[in-house]
Coordinates of C-alpha atoms in Angstrom, one line a residue:
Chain A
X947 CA 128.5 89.7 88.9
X948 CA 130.5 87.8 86.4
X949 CA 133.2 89.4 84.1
X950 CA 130.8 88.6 80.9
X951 CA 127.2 86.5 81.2
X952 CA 127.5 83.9 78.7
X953 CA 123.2 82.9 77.6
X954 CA 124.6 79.8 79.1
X955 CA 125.5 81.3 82.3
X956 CA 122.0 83.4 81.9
X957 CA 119.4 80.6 81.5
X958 CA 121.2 79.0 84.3
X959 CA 120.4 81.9 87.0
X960 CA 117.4 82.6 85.4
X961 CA 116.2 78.7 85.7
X962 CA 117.4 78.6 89.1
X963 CA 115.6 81.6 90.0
X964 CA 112.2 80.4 89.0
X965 CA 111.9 82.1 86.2
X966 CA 110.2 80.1 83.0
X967 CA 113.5 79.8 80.8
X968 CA 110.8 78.6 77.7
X969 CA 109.2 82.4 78.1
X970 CA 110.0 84.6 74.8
X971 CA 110.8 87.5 77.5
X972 CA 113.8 85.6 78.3
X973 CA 115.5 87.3 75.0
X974 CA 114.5 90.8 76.0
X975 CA 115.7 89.8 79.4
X976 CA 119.2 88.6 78.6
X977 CA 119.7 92.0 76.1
X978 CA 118.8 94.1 79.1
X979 CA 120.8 92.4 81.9
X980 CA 123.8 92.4 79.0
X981 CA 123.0 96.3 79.0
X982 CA 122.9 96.9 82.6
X983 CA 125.4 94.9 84.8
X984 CA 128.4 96.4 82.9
X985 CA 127.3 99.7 84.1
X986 CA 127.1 98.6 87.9
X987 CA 130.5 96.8 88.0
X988 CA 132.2 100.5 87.2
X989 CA 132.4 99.6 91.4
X990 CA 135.0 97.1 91.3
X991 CA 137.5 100.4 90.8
X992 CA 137.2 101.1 94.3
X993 CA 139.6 99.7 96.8
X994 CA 137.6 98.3 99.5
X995 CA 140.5 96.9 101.7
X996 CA 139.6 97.1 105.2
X997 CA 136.2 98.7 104.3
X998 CA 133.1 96.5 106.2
X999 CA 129.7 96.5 104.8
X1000 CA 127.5 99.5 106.1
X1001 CA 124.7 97.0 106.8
X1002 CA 126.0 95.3 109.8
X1003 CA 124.1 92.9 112.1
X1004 CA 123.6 95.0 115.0
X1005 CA 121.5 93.4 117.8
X1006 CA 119.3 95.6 119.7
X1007 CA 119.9 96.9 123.0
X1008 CA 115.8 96.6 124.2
Chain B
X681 CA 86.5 133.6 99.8
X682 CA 86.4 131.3 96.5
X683 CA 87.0 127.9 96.5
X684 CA 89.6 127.7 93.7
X685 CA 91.7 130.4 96.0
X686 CA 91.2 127.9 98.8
X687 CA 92.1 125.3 96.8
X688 CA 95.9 127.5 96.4
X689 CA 96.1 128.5 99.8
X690 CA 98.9 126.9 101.8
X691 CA 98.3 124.6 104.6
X692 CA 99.8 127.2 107.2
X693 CA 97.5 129.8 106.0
X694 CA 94.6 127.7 105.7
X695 CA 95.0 126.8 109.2
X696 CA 95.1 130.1 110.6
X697 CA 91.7 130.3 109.1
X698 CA 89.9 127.4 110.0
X699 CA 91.5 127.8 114.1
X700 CA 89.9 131.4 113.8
X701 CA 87.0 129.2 112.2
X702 CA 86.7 131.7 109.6
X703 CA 86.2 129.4 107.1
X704 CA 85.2 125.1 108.0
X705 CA 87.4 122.1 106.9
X706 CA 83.8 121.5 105.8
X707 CA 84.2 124.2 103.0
X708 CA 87.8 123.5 102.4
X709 CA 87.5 119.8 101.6
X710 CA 84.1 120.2 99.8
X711 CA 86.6 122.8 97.3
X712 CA 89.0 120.8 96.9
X713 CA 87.2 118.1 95.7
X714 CA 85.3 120.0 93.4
X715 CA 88.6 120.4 91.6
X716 CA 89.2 116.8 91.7
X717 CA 86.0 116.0 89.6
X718 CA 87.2 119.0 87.5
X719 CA 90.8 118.0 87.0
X720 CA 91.0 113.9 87.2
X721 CA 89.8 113.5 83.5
X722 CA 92.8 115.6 82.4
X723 CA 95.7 114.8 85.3
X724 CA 95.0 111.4 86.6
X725 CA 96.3 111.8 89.9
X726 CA 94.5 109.1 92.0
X727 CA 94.0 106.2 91.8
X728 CA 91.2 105.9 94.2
X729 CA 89.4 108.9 95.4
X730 CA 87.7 109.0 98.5
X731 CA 84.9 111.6 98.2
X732 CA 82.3 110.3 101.1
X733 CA 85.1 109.8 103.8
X734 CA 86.5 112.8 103.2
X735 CA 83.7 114.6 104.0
X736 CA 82.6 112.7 106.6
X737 CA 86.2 113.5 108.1
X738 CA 85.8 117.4 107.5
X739 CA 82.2 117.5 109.1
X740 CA 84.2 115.7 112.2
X741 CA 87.0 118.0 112.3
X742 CA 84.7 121.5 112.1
X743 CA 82.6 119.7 115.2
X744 CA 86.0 118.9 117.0
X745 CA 86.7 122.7 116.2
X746 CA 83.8 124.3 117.4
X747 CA 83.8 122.9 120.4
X748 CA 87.2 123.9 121.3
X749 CA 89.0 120.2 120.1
X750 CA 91.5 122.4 117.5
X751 CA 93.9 119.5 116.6
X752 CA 97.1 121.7 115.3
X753 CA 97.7 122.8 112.0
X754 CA 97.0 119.8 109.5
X755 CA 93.3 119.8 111.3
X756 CA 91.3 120.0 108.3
X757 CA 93.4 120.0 105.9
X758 CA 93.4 118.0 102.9
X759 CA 95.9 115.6 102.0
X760 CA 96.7 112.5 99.6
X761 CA 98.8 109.4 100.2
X762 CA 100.8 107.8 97.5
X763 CA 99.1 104.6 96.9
X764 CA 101.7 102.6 98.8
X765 CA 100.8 104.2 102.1
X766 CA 98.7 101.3 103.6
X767 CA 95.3 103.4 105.2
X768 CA 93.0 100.4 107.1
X769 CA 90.1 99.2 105.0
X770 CA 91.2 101.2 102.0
X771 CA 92.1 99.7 98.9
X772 CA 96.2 99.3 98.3
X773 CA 97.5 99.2 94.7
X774 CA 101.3 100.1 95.0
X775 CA 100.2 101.4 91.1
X776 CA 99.8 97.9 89.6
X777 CA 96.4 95.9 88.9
X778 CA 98.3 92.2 90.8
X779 CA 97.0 94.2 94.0
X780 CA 94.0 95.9 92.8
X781 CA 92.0 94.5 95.0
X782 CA 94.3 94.6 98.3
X783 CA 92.9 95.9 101.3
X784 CA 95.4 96.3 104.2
X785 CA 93.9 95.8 107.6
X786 CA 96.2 98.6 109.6
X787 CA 97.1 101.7 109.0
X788 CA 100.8 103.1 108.0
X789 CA 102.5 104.7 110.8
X790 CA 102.5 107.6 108.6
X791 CA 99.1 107.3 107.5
X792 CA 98.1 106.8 111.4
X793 CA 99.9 110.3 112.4
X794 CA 99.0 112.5 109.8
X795 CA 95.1 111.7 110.4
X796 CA 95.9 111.9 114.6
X797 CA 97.0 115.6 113.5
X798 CA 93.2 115.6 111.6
X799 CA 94.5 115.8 108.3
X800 CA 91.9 114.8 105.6
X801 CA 92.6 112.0 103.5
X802 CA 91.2 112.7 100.1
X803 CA 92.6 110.1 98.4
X804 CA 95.5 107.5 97.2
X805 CA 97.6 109.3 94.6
X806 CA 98.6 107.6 91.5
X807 CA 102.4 106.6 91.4
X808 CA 104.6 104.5 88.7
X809 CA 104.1 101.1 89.6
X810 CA 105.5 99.5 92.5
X811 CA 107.2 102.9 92.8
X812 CA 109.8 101.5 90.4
X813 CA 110.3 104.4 87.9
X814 CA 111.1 107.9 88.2
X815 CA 108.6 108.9 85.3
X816 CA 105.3 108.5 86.2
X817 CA 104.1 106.5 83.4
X818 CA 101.7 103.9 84.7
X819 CA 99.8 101.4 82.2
X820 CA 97.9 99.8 84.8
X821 CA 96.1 103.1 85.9
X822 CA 97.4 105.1 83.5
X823 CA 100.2 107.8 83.1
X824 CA 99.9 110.9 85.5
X825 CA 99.7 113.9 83.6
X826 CA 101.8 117.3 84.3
X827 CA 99.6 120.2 85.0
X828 CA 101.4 122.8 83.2
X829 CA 101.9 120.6 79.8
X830 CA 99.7 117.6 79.7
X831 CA 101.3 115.8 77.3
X832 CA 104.6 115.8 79.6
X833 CA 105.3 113.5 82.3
X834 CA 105.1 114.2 86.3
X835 CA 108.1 112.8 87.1
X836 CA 107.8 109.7 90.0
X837 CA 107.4 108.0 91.4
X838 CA 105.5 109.8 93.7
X839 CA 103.9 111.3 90.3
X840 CA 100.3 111.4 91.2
X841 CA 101.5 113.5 94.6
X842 CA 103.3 116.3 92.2
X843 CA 100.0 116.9 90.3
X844 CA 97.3 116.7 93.0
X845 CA 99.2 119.3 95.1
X846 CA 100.5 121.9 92.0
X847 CA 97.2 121.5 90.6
X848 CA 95.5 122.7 93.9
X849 CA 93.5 119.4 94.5
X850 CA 95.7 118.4 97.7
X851 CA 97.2 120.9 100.2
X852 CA 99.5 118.4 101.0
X853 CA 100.8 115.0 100.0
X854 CA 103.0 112.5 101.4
X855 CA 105.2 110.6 98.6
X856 CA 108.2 107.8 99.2
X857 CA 112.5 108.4 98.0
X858 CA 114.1 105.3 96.6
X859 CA 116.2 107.3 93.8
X860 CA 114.5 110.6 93.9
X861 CA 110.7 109.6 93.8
X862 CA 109.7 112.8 96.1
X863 CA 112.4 115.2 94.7
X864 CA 111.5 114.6 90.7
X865 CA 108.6 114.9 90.8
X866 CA 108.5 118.1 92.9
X867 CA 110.8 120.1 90.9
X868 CA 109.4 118.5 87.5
X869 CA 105.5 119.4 88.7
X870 CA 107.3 122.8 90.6
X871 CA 106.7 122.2 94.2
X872 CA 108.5 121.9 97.3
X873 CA 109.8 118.1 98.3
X874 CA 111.6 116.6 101.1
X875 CA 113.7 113.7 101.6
X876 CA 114.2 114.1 105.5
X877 CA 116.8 111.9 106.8
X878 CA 116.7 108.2 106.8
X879 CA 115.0 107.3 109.7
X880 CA 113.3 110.2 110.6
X881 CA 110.0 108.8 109.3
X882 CA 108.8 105.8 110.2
X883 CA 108.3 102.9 106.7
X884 CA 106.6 101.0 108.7
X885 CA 103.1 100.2 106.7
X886 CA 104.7 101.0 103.4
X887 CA 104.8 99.2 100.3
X888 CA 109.2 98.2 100.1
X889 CA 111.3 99.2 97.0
X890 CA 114.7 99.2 98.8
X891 CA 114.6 98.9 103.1
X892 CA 118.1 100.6 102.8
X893 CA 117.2 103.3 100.4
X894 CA 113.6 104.1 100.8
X895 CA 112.4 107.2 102.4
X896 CA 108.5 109.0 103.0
X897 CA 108.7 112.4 102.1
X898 CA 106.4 115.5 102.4
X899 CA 105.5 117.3 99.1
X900 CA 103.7 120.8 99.5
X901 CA 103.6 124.1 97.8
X902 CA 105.7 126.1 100.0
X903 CA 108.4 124.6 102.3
X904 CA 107.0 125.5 105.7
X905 CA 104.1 123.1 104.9
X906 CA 106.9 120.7 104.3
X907 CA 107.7 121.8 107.9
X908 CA 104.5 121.4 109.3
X909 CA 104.2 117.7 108.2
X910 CA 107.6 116.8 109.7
X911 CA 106.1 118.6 113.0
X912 CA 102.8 115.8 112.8
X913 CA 105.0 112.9 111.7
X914 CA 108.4 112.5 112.4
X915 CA 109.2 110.7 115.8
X916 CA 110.6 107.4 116.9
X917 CA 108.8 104.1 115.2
X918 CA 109.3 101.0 117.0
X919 CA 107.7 99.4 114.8
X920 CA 110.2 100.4 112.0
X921 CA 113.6 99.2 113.1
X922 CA 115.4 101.7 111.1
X923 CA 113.2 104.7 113.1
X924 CA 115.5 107.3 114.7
X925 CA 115.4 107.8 118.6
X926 CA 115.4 111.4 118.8
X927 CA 113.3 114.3 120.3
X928 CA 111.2 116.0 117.1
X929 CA 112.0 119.9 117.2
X930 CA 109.6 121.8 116.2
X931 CA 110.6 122.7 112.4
X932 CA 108.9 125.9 111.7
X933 CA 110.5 127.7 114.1
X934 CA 113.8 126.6 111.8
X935 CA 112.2 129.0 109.3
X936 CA 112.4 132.4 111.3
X937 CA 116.8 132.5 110.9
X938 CA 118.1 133.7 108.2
X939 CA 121.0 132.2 106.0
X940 CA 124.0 134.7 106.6
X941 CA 127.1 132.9 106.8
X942 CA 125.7 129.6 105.9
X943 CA 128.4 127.8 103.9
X944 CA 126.6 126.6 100.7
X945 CA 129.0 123.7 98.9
X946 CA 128.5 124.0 95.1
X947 CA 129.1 120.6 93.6
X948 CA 131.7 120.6 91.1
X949 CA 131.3 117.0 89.6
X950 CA 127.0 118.3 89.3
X951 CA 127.6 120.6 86.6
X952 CA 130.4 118.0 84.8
X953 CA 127.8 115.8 84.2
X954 CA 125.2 116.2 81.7
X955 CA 122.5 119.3 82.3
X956 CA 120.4 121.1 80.2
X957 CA 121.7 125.0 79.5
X958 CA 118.4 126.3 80.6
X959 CA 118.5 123.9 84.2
X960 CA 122.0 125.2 84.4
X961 CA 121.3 128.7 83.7
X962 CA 118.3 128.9 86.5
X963 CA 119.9 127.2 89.3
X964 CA 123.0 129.4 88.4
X965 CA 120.7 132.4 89.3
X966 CA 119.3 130.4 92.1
X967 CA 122.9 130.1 93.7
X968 CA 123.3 134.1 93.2
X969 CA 120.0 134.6 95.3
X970 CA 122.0 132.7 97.9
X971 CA 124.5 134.6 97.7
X972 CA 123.1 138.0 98.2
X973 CA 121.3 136.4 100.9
X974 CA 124.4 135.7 102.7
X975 CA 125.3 132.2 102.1
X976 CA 128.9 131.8 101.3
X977 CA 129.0 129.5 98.3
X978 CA 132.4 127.3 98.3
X979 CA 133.0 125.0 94.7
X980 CA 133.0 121.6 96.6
X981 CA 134.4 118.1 95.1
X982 CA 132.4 114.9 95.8
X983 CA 134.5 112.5 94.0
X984 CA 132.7 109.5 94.3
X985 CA 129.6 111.0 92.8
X986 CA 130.2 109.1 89.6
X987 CA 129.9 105.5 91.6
X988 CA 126.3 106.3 93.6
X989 CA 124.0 105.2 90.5
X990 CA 126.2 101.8 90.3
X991 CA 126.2 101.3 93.9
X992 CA 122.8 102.5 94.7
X993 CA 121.2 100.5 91.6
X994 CA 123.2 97.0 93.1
X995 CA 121.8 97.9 96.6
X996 CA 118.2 99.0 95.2
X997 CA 118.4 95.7 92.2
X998 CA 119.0 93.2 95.1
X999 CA 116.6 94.3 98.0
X1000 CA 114.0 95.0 95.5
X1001 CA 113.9 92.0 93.9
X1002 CA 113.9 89.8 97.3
X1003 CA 111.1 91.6 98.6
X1004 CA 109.2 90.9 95.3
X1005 CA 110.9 87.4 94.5
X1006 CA 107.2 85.8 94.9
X1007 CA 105.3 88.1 92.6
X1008 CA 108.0 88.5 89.9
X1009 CA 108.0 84.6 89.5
X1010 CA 103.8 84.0 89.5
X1011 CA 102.4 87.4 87.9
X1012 CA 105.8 88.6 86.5
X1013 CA 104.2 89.2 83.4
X1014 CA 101.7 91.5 84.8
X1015 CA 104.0 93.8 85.2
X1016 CA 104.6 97.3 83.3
X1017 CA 107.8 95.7 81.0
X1018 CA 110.4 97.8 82.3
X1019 CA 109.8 97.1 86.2
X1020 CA 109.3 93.9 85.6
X1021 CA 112.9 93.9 83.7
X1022 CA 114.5 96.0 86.6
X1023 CA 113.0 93.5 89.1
X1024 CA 114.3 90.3 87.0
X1025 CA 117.5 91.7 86.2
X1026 CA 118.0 91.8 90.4
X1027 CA 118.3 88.3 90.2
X1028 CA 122.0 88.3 88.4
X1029 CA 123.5 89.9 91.1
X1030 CA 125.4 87.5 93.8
X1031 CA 125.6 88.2 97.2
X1032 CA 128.7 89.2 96.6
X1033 CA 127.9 91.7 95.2
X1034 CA 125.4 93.7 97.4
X1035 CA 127.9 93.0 100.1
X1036 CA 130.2 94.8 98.0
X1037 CA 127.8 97.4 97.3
X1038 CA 127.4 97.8 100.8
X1039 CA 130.9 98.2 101.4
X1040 CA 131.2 100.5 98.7
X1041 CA 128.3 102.7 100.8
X1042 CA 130.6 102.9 103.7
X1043 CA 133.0 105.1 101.7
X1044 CA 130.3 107.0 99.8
X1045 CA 129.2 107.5 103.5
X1046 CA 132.4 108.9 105.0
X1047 CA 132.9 111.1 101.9
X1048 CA 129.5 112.5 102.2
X1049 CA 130.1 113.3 105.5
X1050 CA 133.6 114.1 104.9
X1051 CA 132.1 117.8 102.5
X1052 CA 130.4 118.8 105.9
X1053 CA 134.1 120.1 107.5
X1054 CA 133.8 122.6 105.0
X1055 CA 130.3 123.5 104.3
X1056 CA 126.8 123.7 106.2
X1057 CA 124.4 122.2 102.8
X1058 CA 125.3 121.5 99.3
X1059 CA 123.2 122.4 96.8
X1060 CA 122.8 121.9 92.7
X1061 CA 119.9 121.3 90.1
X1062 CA 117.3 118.3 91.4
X1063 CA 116.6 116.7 88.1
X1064 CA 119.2 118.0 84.5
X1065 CA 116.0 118.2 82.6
X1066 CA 112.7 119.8 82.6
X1067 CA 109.8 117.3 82.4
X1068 CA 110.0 115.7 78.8
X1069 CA 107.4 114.0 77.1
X1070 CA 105.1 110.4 78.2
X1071 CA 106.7 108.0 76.8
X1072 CA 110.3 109.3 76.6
X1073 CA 112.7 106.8 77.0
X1074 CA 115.9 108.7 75.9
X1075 CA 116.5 112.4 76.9
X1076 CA 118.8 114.8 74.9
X1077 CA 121.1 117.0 77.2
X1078 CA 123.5 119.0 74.9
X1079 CA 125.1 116.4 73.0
X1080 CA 124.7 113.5 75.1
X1081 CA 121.8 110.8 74.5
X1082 CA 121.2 109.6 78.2
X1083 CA 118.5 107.2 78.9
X1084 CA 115.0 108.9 80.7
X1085 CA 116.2 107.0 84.3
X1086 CA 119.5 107.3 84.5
X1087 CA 119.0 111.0 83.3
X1088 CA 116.1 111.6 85.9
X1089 CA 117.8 110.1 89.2
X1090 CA 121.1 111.4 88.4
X1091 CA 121.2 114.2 91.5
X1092 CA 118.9 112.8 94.0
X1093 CA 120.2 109.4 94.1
X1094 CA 123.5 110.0 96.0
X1095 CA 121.4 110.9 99.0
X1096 CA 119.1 108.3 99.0
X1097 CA 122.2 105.8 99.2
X1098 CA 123.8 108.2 102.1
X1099 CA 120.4 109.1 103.6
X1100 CA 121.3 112.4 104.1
X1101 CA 117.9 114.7 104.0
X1102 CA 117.2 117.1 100.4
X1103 CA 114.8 118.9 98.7
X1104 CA 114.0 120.2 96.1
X1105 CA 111.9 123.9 96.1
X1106 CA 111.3 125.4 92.6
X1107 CA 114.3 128.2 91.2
X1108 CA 112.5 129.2 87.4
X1109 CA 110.5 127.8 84.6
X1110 CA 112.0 127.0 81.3
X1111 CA 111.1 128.9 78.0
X1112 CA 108.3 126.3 77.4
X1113 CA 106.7 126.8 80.8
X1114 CA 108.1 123.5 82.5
X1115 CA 109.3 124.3 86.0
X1116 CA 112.7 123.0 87.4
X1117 CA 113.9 122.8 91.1
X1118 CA 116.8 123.3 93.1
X1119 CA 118.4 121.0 95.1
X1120 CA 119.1 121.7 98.9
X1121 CA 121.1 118.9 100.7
X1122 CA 122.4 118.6 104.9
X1123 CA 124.0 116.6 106.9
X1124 CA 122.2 113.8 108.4
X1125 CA 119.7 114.9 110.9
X1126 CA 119.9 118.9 110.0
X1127 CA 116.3 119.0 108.8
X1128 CA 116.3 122.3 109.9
X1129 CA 119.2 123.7 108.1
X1130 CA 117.7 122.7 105.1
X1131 CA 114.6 124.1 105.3
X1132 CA 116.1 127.1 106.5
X1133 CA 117.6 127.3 103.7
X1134 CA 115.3 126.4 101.4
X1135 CA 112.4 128.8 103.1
X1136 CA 114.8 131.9 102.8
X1137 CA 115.2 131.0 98.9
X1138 CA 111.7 130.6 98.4
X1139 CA 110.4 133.9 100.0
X1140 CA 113.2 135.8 98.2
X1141 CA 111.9 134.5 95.0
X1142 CA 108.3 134.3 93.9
X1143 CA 108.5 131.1 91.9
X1144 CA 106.2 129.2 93.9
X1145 CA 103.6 131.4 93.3
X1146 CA 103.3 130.7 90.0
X1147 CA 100.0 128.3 89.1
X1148 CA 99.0 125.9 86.4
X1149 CA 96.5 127.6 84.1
X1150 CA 93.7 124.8 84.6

């Protein structure tokens, strides 16, 4: 998640996504995204040192 | 008896009637669905009812019973599926028109057990679309309605499920949990839901919102139909590599203890954050009928509360939009604006992210776990609010403006990212007449504390009693 999503940056992901950059949507898009990923990055005050992922490859034992 | 009181009477007592065949599945189903055609206009629960097989399944179960072929306790008793239950040769939606037309060719494992234990399927239940909403609003099929104010939402996802069974047209219903979806709408419709434990049942043959975070659930009147489900469908999956291998207790027999001594953490950071004075006020009497029925309540702290929407919504952004890269990019626009905005906006996240989700989860994990050295279940309100109205997208709690999802998902989230099992069975109704629902938490794999728990609350109290006047 970058620090601030510049509509540079935005079209960008969104063209290498798939999505159709010319679509009017793309403005509703970036407003919303520019609403929401500053609320999920709150994260990034947690120390995580030495923490793994929960969703470790585990191979089966069957 | 008439068939507007059988249409009321709990799955466990309707069973003891149709094993003493003192009344047919024949008679139960053809009620039921008398109240269907009465009620669909006004609640919308289905999306596709199933009138012809479900009769055709009753006059099969009251043959299997009168010769002696008595199946359990779901035999002959009606049920829905949320439409993202996949039931052979019957259409699929997942609640959105791109797969109106979808027939699976197997059945859910779910869907499988449930009619092995000769529970009749009347029908797929409406839900908000691709279960990717907690309101119940659905412009594809249009929004579920709440029986006891029509003009207010169900809740959802698992909308349609909170209306058919409050409203007496289902005895029972199975919904999915991604961020609450059984839970909301249970205590917004004022039933009983369960989240069970993740892995304790099976996904397999079930439309995916988040692999890590989605759960089926029972929703019922009363909890020990909630118990009674669990009996018919919990059990190792192989087909759904996250299914637990474990031996199934039988979970009514849970129900006979009683709750003395039971150490009932209070969750100090659920009443910090924003609730409505009348939720507050009724789960505060809820925790007192806890109390005098011998729980020891304990003020608990769960400090990392305030991170489970962010890391839940990266984890639930990200596996949601890979499972539905395909369709967001062709028939994106399709989609009911707001999921097709929460599904796009999964594509700005970097795998960095999720992995750092993920690694967040590992210490929301441990300190989940960590609050069970000092107490048996937690407990606080389900939802803040009581149901508001279709269309809402901002709710007021005291003087905070929060928006309708955030606001919704706020207490059931946490366990859908730790997978530890809740539910939610109603505590009161609000001045207006909307119910609201306590919350009833346990540490992974103690189904049966929590429905202890939950059943000694609910037959000290008489809220479930209480019916929609339709």
């Amino acid at each position: 998640m970058a620090a601030t999503l510049t509509k540079e940056m935005f079209l960008s992901i969104a063209r290498s996504s798939g999505l159709d950059i010319e679509d009017p949507h793309m403005g509703e898009l970036y407003a919303f995204v520019q609403k929401v990923l500053p609320t999920l990055r709150m994260i990034d005050q947690l120390d995580l040192t030495d923490v793994e992922p929960l969703a470790t490859f585990i191979p089966s034992k069957e | 008896m008439g068939s507007h009181d059988l249409c009321f009477r709990s799955a466990a007592e309707l069973s003891r009637l149709i094993q003493k065949k003192e009344i047919s599945p024949v008679e139960v189903v053809e009620g039921h669905l008398k109240r269907t055609e009465a009620l669909e206009p006004m609640l919308n629960s289905f999306i596709t009812t199933l009138p012809d097989q479900a009769m055709a399944a009753a006059r099969q179960a009251e043959r299997e019973i009168q010769v002696g072929k008595y199946r359990g306790p779901l035999h002959g008793i009606p049920l829905g599926l949320k439409d993202l239950y996949y039931v052979k040769g019957i259409r699929n939606t997942s609640g959105t028109k791109i797969f109106d037309q979808f027939i699976p060719s197997y059945d859910s494992t779910m869907a499988m057990r449930l009619k092995e234990a000769g529970g009749i399927l009347m029908g797929k239940l409406n839900l908000h679309p691709l279960a990717y909403g907690p309101t119940g609003e659905n412009p594809d099929y249009g929004p579920m309605h709440n029986p006891w104010n029509l003009e207010r939402i169900t809740g959802g996802s698992s909308g349609g499920s909170g209306s058919a069974v409050v409203s007496g047209q289902c005895t029972l219903a199975m919904g999915t949990d991604t961020g609450g979806s059984v839970r909301i709408p249970s205590a917004l419709c004022g039933i009983v839901g369960l989240k069970p434990t993740y892995g304790l049942l099976s996904r397999y043959g079930i439309t995916v919102l988040s692999w890590s975070q989605d759960h089926p659930g029972p929703m019922a009147r009363t909890v020990e139909d909630c118990a009674l489900v669990l009996n018919a469908a919990a059990g190792h999956d192989p087909n759904d590599p996250a299914s637990a291998k474990l031996t199934v207790p039988d979970y009514t027999k849970a129900l006979r203890g009683d709750i003395k001594g039971v150490r009932v953490g209070i969750l100090k950071e659920f009443f910090e954050a924003p609730l409505d004075p009348e939720v507050e006020e009724l789960v505060r009497e809820a925790k007192g009928v806890l109390r005098d029925l011998g729980a020891t309540l304990v003020e608990i702290s769960w400090p990392m509360f305030q991170y489970s929407a962010a890391i839940a919504g990266i984890i639930q952004m990200a596996e949601a939009t890979a499972y539905h890269r395909d369709l967001i990019k062709t028939r994106g626009s399709e989609l009911m604006p707001m999921v097709r905005l929460r599904l796009e906006s999964g594509f700005f996240l970097s795998g960095v992210d999720y992995v750092q989700a993920q690694r967040a989860r590992t210490l929301f994990y441990r300190q989940s776990l960590g609050l069970f050295d000092k107490v048996d279940l937690l407990c606080g309100p389900s939802v803040p609010v009581p149901a508001c109205k279709i269309g809402t997208t901002e709710v007021e709690i005291g003087k905070n403006r929060v928006g309708v999802i955030a606001a919704l998902t706020q207490y059931t989230r946490p366990f859908n990212l730790n997978g530890f099992p809740a539910i939610s069975v109603p505590c009161g109704f609000t001045k207006a007449g909307l119910p609201v629902g306590l919350q009833l938490a346990g540490k992974p794999f103690d189904e049966e504390g929590v429905l202890r728990a939950a059943h000694a609350y609910e037959q000290a109290t008489e809220w479930h009693k209480r019916r929609p006047a339709l």
